PDB file of C-alpha atoms in Angstrom:
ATOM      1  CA  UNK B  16      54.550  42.042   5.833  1.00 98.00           C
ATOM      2  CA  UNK B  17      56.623  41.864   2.575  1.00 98.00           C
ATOM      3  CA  UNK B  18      58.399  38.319   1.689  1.00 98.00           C
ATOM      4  CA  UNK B  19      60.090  36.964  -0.999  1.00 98.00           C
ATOM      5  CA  UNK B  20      56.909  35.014  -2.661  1.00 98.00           C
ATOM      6  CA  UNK B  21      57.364  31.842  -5.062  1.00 98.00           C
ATOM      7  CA  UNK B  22      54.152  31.526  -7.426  1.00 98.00           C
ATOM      8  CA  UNK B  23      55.642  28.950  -9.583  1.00 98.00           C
ATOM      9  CA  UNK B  24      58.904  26.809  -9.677  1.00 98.00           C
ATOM     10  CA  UNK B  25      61.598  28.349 -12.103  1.00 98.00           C
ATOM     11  CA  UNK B  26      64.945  30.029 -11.921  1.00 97.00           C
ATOM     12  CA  UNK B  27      65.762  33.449  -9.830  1.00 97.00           C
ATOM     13  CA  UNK B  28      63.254  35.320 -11.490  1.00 97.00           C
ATOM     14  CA  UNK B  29      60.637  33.384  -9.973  1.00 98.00           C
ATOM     15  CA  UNK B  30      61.244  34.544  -6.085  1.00 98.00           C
ATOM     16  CA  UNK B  31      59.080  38.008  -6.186  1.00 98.00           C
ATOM     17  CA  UNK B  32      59.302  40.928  -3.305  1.00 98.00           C
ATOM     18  CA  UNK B  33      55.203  41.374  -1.994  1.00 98.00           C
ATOM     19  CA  UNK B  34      53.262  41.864   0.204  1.00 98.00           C
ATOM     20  CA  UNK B  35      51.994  38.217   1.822  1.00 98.00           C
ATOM     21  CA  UNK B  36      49.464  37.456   5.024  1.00 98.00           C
ATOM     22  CA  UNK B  37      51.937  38.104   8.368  1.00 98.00           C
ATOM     23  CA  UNK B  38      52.142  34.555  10.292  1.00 98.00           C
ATOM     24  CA  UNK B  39      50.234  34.345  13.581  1.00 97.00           C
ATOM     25  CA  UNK B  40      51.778  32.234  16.197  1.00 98.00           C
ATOM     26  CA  UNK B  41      49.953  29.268  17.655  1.00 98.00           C
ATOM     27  CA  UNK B  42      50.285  26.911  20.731  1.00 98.00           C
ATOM     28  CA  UNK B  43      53.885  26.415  21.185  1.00 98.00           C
ATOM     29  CA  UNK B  44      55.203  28.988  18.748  1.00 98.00           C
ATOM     30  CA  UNK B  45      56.631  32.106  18.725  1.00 98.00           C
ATOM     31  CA  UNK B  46      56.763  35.321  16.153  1.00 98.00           C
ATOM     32  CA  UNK B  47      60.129  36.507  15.146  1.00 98.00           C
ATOM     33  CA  UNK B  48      60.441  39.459  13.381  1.00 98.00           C
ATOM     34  CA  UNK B  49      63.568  38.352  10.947  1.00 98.00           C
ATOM     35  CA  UNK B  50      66.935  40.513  10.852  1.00 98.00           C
ATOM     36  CA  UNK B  51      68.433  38.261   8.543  1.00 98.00           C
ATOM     37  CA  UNK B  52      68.040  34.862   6.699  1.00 98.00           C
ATOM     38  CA  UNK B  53      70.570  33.178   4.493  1.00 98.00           C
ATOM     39  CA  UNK B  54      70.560  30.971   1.648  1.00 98.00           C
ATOM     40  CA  UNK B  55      70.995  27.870   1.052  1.00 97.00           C
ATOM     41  CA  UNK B  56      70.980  24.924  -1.552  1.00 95.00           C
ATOM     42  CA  UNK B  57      68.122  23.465  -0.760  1.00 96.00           C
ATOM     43  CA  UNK B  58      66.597  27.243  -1.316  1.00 97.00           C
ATOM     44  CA  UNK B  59      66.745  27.081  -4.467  1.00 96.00           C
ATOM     45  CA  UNK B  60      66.272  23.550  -5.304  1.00 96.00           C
ATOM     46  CA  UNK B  61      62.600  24.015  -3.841  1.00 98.00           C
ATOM     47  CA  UNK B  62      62.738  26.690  -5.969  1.00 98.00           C
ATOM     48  CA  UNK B  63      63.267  25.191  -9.325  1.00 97.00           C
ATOM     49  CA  UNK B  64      61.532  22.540  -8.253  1.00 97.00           C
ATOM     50  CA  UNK B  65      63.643  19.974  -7.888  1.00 97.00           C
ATOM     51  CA  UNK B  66      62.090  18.638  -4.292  1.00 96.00           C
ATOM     52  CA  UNK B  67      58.616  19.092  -5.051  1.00 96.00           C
ATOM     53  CA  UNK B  68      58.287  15.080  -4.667  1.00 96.00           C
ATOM     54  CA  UNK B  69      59.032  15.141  -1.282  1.00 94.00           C
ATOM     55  CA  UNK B  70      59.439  18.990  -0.248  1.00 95.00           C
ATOM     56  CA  UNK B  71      56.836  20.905  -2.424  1.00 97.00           C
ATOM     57  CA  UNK B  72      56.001  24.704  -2.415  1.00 97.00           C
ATOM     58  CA  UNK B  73      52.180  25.206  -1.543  1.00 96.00           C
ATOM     59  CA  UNK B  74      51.478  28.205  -4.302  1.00 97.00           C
ATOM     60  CA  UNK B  75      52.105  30.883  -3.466  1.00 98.00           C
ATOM     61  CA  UNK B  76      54.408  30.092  -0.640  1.00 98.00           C
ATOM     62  CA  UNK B  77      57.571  30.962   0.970  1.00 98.00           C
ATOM     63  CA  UNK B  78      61.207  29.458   1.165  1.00 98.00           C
ATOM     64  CA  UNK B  79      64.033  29.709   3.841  1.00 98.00           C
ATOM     65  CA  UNK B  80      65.499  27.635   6.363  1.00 98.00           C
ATOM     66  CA  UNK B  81      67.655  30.109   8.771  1.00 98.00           C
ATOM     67  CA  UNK B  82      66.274  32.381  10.861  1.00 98.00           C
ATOM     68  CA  UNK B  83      67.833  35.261  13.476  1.00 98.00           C
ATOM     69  CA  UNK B  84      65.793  38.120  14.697  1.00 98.00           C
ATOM     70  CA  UNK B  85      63.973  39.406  17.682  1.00 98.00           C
ATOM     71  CA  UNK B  86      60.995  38.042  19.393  1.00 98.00           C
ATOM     72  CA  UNK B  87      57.783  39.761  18.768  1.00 98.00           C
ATOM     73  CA  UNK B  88      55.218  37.590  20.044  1.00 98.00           C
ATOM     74  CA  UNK B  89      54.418  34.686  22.146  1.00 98.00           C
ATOM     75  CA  UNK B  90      51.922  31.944  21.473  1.00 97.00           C
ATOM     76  CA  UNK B  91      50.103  30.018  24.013  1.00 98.00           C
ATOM     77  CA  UNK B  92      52.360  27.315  26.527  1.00 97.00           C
ATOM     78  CA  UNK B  93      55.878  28.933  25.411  1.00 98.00           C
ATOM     79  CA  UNK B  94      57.934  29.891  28.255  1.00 96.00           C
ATOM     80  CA  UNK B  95      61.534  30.972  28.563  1.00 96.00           C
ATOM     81  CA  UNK B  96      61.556  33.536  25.897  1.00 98.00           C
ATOM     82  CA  UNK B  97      59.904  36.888  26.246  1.00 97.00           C
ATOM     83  CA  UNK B  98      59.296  40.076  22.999  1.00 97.00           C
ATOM     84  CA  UNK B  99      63.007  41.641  22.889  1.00 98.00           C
ATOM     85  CA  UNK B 100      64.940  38.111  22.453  1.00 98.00           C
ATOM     86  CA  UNK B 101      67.506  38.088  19.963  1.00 98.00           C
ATOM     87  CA  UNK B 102      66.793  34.357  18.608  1.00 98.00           C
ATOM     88  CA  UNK B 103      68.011  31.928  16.029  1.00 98.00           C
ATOM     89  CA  UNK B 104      66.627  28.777  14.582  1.00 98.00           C
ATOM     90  CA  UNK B 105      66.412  26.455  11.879  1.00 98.00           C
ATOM     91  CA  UNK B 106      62.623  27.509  10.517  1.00 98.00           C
ATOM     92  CA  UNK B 107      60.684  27.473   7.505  1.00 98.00           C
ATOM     93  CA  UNK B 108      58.957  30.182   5.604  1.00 98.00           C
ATOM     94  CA  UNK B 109      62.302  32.648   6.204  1.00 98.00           C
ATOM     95  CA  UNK B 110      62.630  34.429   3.388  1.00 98.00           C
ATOM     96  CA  UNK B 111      60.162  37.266   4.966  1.00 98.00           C
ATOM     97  CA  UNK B 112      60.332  40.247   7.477  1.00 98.00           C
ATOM     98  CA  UNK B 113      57.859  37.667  10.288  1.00 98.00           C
ATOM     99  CA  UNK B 114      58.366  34.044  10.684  1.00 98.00           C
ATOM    100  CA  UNK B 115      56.612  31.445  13.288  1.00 98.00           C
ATOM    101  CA  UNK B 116      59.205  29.464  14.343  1.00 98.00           C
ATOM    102  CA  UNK B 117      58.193  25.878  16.871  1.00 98.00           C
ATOM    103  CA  UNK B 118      59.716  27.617  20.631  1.00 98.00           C
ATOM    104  CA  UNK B 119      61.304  24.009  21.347  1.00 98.00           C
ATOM    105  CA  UNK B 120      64.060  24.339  18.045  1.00 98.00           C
ATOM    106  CA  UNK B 121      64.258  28.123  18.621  1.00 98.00           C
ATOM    107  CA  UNK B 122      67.349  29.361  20.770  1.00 98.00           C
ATOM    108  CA  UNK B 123      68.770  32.757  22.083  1.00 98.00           C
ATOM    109  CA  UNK B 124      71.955  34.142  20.475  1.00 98.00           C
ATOM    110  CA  UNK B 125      74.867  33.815  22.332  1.00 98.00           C
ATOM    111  CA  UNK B 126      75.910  36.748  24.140  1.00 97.00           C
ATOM    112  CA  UNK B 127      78.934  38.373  22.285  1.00 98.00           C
ATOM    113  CA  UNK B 128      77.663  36.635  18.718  1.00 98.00           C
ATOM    114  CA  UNK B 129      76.225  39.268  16.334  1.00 98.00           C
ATOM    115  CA  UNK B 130      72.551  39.212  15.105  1.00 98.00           C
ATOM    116  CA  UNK B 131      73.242  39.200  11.262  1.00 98.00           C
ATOM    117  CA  UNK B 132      75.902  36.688  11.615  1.00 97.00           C
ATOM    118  CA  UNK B 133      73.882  34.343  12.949  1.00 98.00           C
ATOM    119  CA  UNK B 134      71.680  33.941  10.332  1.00 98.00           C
ATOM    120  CA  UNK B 135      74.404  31.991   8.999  1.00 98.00           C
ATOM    121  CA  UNK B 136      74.841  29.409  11.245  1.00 98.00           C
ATOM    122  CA  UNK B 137      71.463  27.190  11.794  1.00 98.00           C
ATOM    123  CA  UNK B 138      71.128  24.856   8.816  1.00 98.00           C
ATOM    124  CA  UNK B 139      75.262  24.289   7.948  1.00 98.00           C
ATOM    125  CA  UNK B 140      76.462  24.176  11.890  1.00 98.00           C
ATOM    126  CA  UNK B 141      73.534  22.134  13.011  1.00 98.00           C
ATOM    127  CA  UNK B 142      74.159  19.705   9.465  1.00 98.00           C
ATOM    128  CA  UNK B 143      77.756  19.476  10.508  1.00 98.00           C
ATOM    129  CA  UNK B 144      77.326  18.729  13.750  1.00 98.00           C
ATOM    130  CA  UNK B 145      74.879  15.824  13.428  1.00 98.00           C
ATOM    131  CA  UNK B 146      76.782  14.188  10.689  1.00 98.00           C
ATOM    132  CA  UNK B 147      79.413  13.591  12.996  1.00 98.00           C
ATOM    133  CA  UNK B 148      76.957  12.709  16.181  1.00 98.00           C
ATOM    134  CA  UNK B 149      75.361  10.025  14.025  1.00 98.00           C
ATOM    135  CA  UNK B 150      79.162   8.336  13.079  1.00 98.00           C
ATOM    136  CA  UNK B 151      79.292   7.707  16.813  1.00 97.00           C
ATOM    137  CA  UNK B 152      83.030   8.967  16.016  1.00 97.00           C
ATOM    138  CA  UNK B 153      85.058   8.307  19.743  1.00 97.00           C
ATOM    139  CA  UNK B 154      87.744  10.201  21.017  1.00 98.00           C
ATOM    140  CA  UNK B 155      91.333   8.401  19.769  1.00 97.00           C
ATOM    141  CA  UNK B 156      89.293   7.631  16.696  1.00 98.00           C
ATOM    142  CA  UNK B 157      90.498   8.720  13.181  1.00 98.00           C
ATOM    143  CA  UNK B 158      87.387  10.840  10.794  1.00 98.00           C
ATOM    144  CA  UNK B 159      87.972  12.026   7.245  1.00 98.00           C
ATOM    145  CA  UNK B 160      85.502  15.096   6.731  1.00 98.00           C
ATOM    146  CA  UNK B 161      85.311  15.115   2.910  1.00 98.00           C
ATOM    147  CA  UNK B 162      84.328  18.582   1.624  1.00 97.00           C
ATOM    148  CA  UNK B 163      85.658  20.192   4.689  1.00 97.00           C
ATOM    149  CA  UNK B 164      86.303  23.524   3.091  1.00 95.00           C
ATOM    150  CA  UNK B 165      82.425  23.905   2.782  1.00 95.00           C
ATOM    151  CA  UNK B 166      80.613  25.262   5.626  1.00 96.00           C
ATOM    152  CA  UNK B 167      79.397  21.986   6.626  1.00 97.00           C
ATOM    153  CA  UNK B 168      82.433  20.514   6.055  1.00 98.00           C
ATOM    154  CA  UNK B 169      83.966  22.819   8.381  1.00 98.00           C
ATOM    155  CA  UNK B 170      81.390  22.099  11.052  1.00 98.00           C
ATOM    156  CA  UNK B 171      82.101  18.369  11.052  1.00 98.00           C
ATOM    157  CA  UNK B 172      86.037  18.900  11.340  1.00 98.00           C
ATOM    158  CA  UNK B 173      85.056  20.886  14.646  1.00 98.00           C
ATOM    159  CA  UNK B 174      82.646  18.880  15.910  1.00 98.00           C
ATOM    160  CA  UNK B 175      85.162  16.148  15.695  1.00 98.00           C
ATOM    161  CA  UNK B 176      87.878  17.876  17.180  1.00 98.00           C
ATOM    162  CA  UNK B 177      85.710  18.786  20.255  1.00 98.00           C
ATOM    163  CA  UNK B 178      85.044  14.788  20.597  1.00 98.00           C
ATOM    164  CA  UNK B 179      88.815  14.314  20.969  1.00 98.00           C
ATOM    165  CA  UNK B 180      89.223  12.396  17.555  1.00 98.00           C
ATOM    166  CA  UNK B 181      92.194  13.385  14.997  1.00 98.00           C
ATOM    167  CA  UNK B 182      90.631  14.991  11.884  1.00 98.00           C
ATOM    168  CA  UNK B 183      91.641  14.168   8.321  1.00 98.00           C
ATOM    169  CA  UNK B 184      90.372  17.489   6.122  1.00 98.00           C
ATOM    170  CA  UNK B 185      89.795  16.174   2.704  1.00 98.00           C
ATOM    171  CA  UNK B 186      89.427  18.677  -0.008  1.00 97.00           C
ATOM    172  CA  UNK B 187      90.623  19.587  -3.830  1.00 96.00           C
ATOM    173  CA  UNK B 188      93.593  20.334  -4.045  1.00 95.00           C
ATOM    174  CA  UNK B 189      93.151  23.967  -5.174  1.00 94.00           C
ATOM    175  CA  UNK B 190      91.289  24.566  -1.696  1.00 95.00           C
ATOM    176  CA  UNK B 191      94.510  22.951   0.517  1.00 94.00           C
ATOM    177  CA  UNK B 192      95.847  25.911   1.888  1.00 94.00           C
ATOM    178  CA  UNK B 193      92.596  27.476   3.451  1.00 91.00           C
ATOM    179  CA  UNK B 194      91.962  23.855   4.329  1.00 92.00           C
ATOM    180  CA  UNK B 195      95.232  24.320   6.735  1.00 94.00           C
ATOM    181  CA  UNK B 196      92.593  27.239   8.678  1.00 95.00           C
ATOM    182  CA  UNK B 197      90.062  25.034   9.694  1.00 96.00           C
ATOM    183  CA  UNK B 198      91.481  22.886  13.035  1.00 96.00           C
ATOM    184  CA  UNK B 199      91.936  20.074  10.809  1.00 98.00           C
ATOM    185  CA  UNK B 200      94.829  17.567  12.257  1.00 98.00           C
ATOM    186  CA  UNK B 201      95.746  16.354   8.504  1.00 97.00           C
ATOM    187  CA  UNK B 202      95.059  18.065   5.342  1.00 98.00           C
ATOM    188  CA  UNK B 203      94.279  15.509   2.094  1.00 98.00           C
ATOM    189  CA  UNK B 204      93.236  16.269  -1.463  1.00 97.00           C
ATOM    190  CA  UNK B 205      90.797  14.303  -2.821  1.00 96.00           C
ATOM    191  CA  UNK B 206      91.703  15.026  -6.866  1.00 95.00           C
ATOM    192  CA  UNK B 207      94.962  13.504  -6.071  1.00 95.00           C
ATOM    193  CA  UNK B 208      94.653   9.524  -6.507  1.00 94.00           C
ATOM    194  CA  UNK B 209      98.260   8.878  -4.839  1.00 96.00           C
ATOM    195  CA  UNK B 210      97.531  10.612  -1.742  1.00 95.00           C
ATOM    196  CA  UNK B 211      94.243   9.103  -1.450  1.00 95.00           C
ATOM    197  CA  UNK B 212      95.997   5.822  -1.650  1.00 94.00           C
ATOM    198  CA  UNK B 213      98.326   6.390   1.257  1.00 95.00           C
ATOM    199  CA  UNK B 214      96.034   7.456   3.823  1.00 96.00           C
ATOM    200  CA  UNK B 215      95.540   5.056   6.414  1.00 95.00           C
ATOM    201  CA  UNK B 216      92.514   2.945   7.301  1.00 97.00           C
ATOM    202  CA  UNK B 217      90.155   5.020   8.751  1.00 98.00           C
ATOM    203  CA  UNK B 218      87.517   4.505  11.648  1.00 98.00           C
ATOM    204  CA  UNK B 219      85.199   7.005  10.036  1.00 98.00           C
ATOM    205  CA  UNK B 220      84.154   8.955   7.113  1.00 98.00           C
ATOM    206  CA  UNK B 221      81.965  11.939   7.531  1.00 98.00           C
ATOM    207  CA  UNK B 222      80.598  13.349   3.518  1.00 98.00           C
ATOM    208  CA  UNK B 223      79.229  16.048   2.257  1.00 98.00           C
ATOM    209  CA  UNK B 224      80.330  15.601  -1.438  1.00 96.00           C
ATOM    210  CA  UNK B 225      79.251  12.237  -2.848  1.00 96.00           C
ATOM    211  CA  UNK B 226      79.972  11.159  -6.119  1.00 95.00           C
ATOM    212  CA  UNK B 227      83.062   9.483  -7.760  1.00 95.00           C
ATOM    213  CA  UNK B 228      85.127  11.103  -4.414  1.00 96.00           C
ATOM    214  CA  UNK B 229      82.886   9.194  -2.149  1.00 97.00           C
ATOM    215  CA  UNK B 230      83.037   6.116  -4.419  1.00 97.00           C
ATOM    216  CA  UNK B 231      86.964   5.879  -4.016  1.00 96.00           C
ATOM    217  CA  UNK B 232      86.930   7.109  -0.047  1.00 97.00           C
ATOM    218  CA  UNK B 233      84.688   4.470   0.689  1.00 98.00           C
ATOM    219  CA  UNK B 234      86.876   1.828   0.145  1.00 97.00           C
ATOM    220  CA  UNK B 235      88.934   3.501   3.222  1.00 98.00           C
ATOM    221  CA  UNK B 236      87.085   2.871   6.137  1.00 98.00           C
ATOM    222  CA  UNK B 237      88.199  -0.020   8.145  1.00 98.00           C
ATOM    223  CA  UNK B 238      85.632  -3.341   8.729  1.00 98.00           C
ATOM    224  CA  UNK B 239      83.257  -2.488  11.150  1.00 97.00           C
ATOM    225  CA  UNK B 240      83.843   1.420  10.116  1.00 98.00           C
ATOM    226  CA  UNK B 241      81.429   4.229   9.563  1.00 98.00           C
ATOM    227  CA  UNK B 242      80.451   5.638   6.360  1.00 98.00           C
ATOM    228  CA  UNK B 243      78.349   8.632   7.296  1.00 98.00           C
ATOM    229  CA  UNK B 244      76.991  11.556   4.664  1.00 98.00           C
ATOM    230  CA  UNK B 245      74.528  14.197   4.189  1.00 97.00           C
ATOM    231  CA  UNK B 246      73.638  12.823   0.471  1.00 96.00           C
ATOM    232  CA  UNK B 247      72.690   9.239   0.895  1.00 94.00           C
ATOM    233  CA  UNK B 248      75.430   6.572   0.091  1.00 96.00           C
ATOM    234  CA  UNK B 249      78.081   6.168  -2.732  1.00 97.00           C
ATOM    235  CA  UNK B 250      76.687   4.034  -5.501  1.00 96.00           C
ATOM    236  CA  UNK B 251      79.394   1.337  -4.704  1.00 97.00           C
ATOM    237  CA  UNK B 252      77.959   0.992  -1.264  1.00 97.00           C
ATOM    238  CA  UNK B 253      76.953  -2.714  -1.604  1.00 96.00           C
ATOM    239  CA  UNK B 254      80.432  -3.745  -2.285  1.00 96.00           C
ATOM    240  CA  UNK B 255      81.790  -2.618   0.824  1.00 97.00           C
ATOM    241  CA  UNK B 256      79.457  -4.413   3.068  1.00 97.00           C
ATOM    242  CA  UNK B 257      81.576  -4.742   6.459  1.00 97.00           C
ATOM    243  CA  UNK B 258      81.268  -0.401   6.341  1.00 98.00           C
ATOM    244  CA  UNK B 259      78.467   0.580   8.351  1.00 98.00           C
ATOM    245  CA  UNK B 260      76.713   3.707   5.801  1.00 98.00           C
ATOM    246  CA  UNK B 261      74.893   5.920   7.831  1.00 98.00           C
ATOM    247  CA  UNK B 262      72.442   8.483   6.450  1.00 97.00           C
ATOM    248  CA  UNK B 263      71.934  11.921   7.575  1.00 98.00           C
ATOM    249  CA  UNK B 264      69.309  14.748   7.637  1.00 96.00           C
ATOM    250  CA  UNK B 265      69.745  17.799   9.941  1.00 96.00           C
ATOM    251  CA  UNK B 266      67.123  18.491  12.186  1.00 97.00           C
ATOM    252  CA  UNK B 267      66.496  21.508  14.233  1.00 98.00           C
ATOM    253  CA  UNK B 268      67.653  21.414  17.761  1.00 98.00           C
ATOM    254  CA  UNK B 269      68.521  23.995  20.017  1.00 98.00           C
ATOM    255  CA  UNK B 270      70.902  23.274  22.629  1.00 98.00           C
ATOM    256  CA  UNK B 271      73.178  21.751  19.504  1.00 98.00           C
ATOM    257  CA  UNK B 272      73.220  25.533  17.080  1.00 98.00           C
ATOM    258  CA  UNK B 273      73.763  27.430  20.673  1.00 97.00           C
ATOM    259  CA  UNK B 274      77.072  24.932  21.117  1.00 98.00           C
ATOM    260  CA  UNK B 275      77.817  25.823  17.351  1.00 98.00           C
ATOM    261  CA  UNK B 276      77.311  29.284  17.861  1.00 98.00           C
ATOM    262  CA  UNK B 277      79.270  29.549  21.140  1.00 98.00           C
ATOM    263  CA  UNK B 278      82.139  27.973  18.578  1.00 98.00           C
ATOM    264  CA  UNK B 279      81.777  30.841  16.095  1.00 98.00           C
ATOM    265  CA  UNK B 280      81.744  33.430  18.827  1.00 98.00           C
ATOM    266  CA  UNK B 281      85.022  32.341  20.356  1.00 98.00           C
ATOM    267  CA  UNK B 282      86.861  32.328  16.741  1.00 97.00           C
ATOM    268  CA  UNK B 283      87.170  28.250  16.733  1.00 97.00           C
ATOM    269  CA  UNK B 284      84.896  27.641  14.104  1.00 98.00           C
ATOM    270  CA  UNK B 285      84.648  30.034  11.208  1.00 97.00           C
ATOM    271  CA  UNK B 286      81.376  30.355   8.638  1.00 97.00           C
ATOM    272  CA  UNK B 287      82.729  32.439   5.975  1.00 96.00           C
ATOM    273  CA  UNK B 288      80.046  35.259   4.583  1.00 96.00           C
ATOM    274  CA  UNK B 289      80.756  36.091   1.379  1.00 94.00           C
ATOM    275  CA  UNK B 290      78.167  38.802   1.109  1.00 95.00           C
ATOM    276  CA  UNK B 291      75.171  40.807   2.907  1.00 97.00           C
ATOM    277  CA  UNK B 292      72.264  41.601   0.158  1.00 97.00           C
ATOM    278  CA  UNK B 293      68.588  43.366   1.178  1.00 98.00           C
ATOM    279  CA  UNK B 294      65.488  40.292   1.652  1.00 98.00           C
ATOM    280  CA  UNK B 295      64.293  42.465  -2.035  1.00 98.00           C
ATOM    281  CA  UNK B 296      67.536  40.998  -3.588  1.00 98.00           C
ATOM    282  CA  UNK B 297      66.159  37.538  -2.881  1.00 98.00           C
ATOM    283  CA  UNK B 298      66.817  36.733  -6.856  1.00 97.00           C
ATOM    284  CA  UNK B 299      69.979  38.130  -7.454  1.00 96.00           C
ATOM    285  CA  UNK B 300      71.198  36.137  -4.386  1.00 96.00           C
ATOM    286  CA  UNK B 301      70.045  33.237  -5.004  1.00 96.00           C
ATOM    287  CA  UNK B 302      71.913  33.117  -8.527  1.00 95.00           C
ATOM    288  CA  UNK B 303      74.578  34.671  -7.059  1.00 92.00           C
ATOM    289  CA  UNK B 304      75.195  31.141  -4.424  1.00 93.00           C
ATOM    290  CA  UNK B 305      74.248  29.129  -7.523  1.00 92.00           C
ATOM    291  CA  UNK B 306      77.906  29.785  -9.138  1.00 89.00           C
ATOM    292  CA  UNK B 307      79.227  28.160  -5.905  1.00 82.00           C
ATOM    293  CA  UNK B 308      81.872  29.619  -3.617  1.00 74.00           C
ATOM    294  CA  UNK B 309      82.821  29.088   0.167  1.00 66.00           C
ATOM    295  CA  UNK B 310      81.215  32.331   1.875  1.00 88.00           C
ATOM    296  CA  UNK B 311      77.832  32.237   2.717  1.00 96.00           C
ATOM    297  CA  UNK B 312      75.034  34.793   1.226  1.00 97.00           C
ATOM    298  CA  UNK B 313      72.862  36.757   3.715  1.00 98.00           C
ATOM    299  CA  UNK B 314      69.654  37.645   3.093  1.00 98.00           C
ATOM    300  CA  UNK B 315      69.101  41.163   5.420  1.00 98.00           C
ATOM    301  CA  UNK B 316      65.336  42.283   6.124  1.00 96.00           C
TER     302      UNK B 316
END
């Protein structure tokens, strides 16, 4: 098969079109020939290198997290899917026109949800989602989703409106009117110190930015509250020690991306794609989602 193969950490120019051994499913998993994959940040901080502590690249090896395509093969014990499937996961090893993927984090597109676009979805929806699970938000309850213009962000907000609690959208101030798009209840910007300062005491607070924005939201969350977020805890943590800081890392799961996807398909949750580029374009992709923007980049085999 031919995959976008990393033989050293570096910038773009590192991720090279070739031909690389095609993956043989074992016990459990199934082979997926890939229609599309899309990138993320963690992509290319493997990349350059800047997980290798605790995510490293096995030279030379193979990046990607989302995966849709169609079933090719089954391996031994997997039932419920058969060759044909149009399928979806959270994965490894993506970037590349075959992927193994574990059968019990794999699911089946949702009927009416189109292949490409759901490359989109696994890693950002599933992210979302969880970070609002693990607040143990309640329905009544107030959440401010902080970076809700991102793709995550915009997860969260409607995870949370789906659990029946009111939904503070906080964002910059230059992203407040497509914040208004999103299903938030409340729209907040987060470079503006005054309104920060009248927002009420809230039950929860669901991050995705960190930094100085999490440092000041922090101090918002009533005793007892939830401070929940996909990049560890604001450095002012300790001071605030009646807030409850909950850490999160996605994990695949299957029955929670089909729920996100259902979302997507029915136009209440909305993953913007900025741009479709060949799996050979791997590079120019990659440094392309490096400047930053809201629309995701898809990777097409």
């Amino acid at each position: 098969m031919k995959a976008v193969v990393v033989h050293q950490y570096g910038g773009p120019e590192v991720l090279k079109f070739e031909e690389y051994p095609d993956p043989a499913p074992g016990p459990g998993e199934v082979q997926v020939r890939v229609a599309a994959t899309s990138v993320n940040p963690i992509d290319y901080k493997r990349r350059a290198g800047l997980t290798k502590d605790y995510y490293p690249i096995q030279f030379p090896g193979l990046i990607g997290v989302d995966i849709a395509g169609t079933v090719v093969k089954i391996g031994p014990g997997v039932q419920g899917f058969s060759a044909g499937d149009q399928v979806f996961a959270m994965a490894a090893n993506t970037y590349a026109e075959l992927c193994v993927v574990n059968a019990a984090t794999l699911a089946k597109i949702p009927k009416g949800l189109d292949l490409i676009q759901a490359a989109a979805l696994p890693l950002v929806t599933t992210t979302g989602n969880q970070l609002i699970s693990a607040s143990g938000i309640k329905a009544g309850q107030t959440v401010l989703v902080v970076g809700a213009a991102g793709n995550v962000g915009r997860s969260a907000v409607f995870t949370a409106k789906q659990r029946g609690a009111t939904v503070i959208a906080a964002v910059l101030g230059s992203q407040e009117d497509e914040a208004e798009t999103i299903g938030a209840d409340q729209v907040v910007a987060t470079d503006d110190d005054n309104a920060i300062a009248n927002l009420p005491m809230l039950d929860v607070v669901a991050d995705t930015v960190n930094g100085k924005t999490a440092e000041k939201l922090i101090a918002k969350v009533k005793p007892g509250g939830v401070f929940a977020s996909v990049l560890g805890a604001p450095r002012n943590a300790s001071t605030y020690t009646s807030v409850r800081v909950v850490p999160v890392v996605a994990k695949p799961d299957a029955r929670t991306l089909q729920f996100m996807a259902e979302g997507v398909r029915d136009g209440k949750l909305v993953i913007p794609i900025s741009r479709k580029m060949p799996l050979s374009k791997a590079a120019e992709a990659q440094a392309a989602a490096e400047k930053g923007g809201v629309g995701k980049v898809l990777l097409v085999a």
